[in-house]
């Protein structure tokens, strides 16, 4: 199923019995959505491997997952399709982080999780605009969590004068 009605297929002169009329690896619905000719197999590896919406998933990966090629957050939950797809494949079946990049609000557990293990939940990271996958977003050598706890800016690499976490004078 390429998502195109038979009437649209007739109008495009594509093969309604095939989801990929030109056999280029992208289904007709995706090509039509992007404004590409569904009958011309010039898409090739480069365009299939490109990332139309900039979310980190290639066009062919988006098609395989069923996510939108033109929307980096297909379900609108604030977490990119890439992060959802990456996490989905790494989470143990017993944990509640198993969610779909296609179901809105299915990311509730993902927002409460801590992908990078820095002590901030993914929801907090999103609100602070810090990285979900890097414990030290600004690369200043101080964990994002500690910067937030001490009211420092986790996006500013300049280390504050008072960076003595345990008040031991060192």
GROMACS .gro file of C-alpha atoms in nm, residues 20-108:
model
   89
   20UNK     CA    1   0.683   0.141  -0.610
   21UNK     CA    2   0.606   0.187  -0.980
   22UNK     CA    3   0.962   0.283  -1.077
   23UNK     CA    4   1.139   0.029  -0.849
   24UNK     CA    5   1.372   0.289  -0.699
   25UNK     CA    6   1.322   0.194  -0.335
   26UNK     CA    7   1.080   0.471  -0.239
   27UNK     CA    8   0.708   0.405  -0.255
   28UNK     CA    9   0.486   0.606  -0.488
   29UNK     CA   10   0.305   0.780  -0.202
   30UNK     CA   11   0.630   0.916  -0.060
   31UNK     CA   12   0.752   1.030  -0.401
   32UNK     CA   13   0.418   1.196  -0.477
   33UNK     CA   14   0.420   1.368  -0.134
   34UNK     CA   15   0.765   1.511  -0.210
   35UNK     CA   16   0.661   1.622  -0.559
   36UNK     CA   17   0.883   1.370  -0.736
   37UNK     CA   18   0.785   1.179  -1.050
   38UNK     CA   19   0.663   0.834  -0.942
   39UNK     CA   20   0.754   0.689  -1.282
   40UNK     CA   21   1.116   0.806  -1.298
   41UNK     CA   22   1.369   0.583  -1.122
   42UNK     CA   23   1.625   0.859  -1.090
   43UNK     CA   24   1.585   0.893  -0.715
   44UNK     CA   25   1.876   0.659  -0.659
   45UNK     CA   26   2.081   0.590  -0.353
   46UNK     CA   27   2.170   0.953  -0.285
   47UNK     CA   28   1.811   1.075  -0.248
   48UNK     CA   29   1.699   0.760  -0.065
   49UNK     CA   30   1.987   0.815   0.178
   50UNK     CA   31   1.921   1.188   0.218
   51UNK     CA   32   1.720   1.327   0.510
   52UNK     CA   33   1.440   1.548   0.375
   53UNK     CA   34   1.318   1.670   0.718
   54UNK     CA   35   1.657   1.681   0.892
   55UNK     CA   36   1.562   1.452   1.181
   56UNK     CA   37   1.855   1.213   1.140
   57UNK     CA   38   1.661   0.938   0.962
   58UNK     CA   39   1.719   0.886   0.591
   59UNK     CA   40   1.422   0.901   0.355
   60UNK     CA   41   1.433   0.525   0.312
   61UNK     CA   42   1.444   0.474   0.692
   62UNK     CA   43   1.145   0.707   0.730
   63UNK     CA   44   0.956   0.503   0.473
   64UNK     CA   45   1.044   0.178   0.648
   65UNK     CA   46   0.936   0.312   0.989
   66UNK     CA   47   0.627   0.478   0.846
   67UNK     CA   48   0.720   0.823   0.977
   68UNK     CA   49   0.668   1.146   0.785
   69UNK     CA   50   0.949   1.245   0.550
   70UNK     CA   51   0.863   1.613   0.590
   71UNK     CA   52   0.818   1.628   0.969
   72UNK     CA   53   1.104   1.559   1.211
   73UNK     CA   54   0.852   1.480   1.489
   74UNK     CA   55   0.576   1.278   1.321
   75UNK     CA   56   0.369   1.231   1.636
   76UNK     CA   57   0.417   1.585   1.772
   77UNK     CA   58   0.537   1.474   2.117
   78UNK     CA   59   0.847   1.695   2.121
   79UNK     CA   60   1.094   1.411   2.060
   80UNK     CA   61   1.237   1.365   1.711
   81UNK     CA   62   1.157   1.053   1.512
   82UNK     CA   63   1.529   0.972   1.514
   83UNK     CA   64   1.553   0.966   1.895
   84UNK     CA   65   1.232   0.763   1.917
   85UNK     CA   66   1.353   0.512   1.658
   86UNK     CA   67   1.697   0.489   1.818
   87UNK     CA   68   1.555   0.433   2.164
   88UNK     CA   69   1.286   0.192   2.047
   89UNK     CA   70   1.549  -0.045   1.917
   90UNK     CA   71   1.762  -0.031   2.232
   91UNK     CA   72   1.505  -0.062   2.509
   92UNK     CA   73   1.447  -0.388   2.690
   93UNK     CA   74   1.096  -0.532   2.653
   94UNK     CA   75   1.039  -0.511   3.031
   95UNK     CA   76   1.086  -0.133   3.041
   96UNK     CA   77   0.809   0.116   2.971
   97UNK     CA   78   1.012   0.320   2.725
   98UNK     CA   79   0.879   0.117   2.431
   99UNK     CA   80   0.683   0.375   2.234
  100UNK     CA   81   0.607   0.448   1.875
  101UNK     CA   82   0.723   0.748   1.669
  102UNK     CA   83   0.375   0.745   1.512
  103UNK     CA   84   0.146   0.764   1.816
  104UNK     CA   85   0.101   1.107   1.969
  105UNK     CA   86   0.160   1.116   2.346
  106UNK     CA   87   0.312   0.768   2.336
  107UNK     CA   88   0.635   0.936   2.444
  108UNK     CA   89   0.524   1.001   2.802
   0.00000   0.00000   0.00000
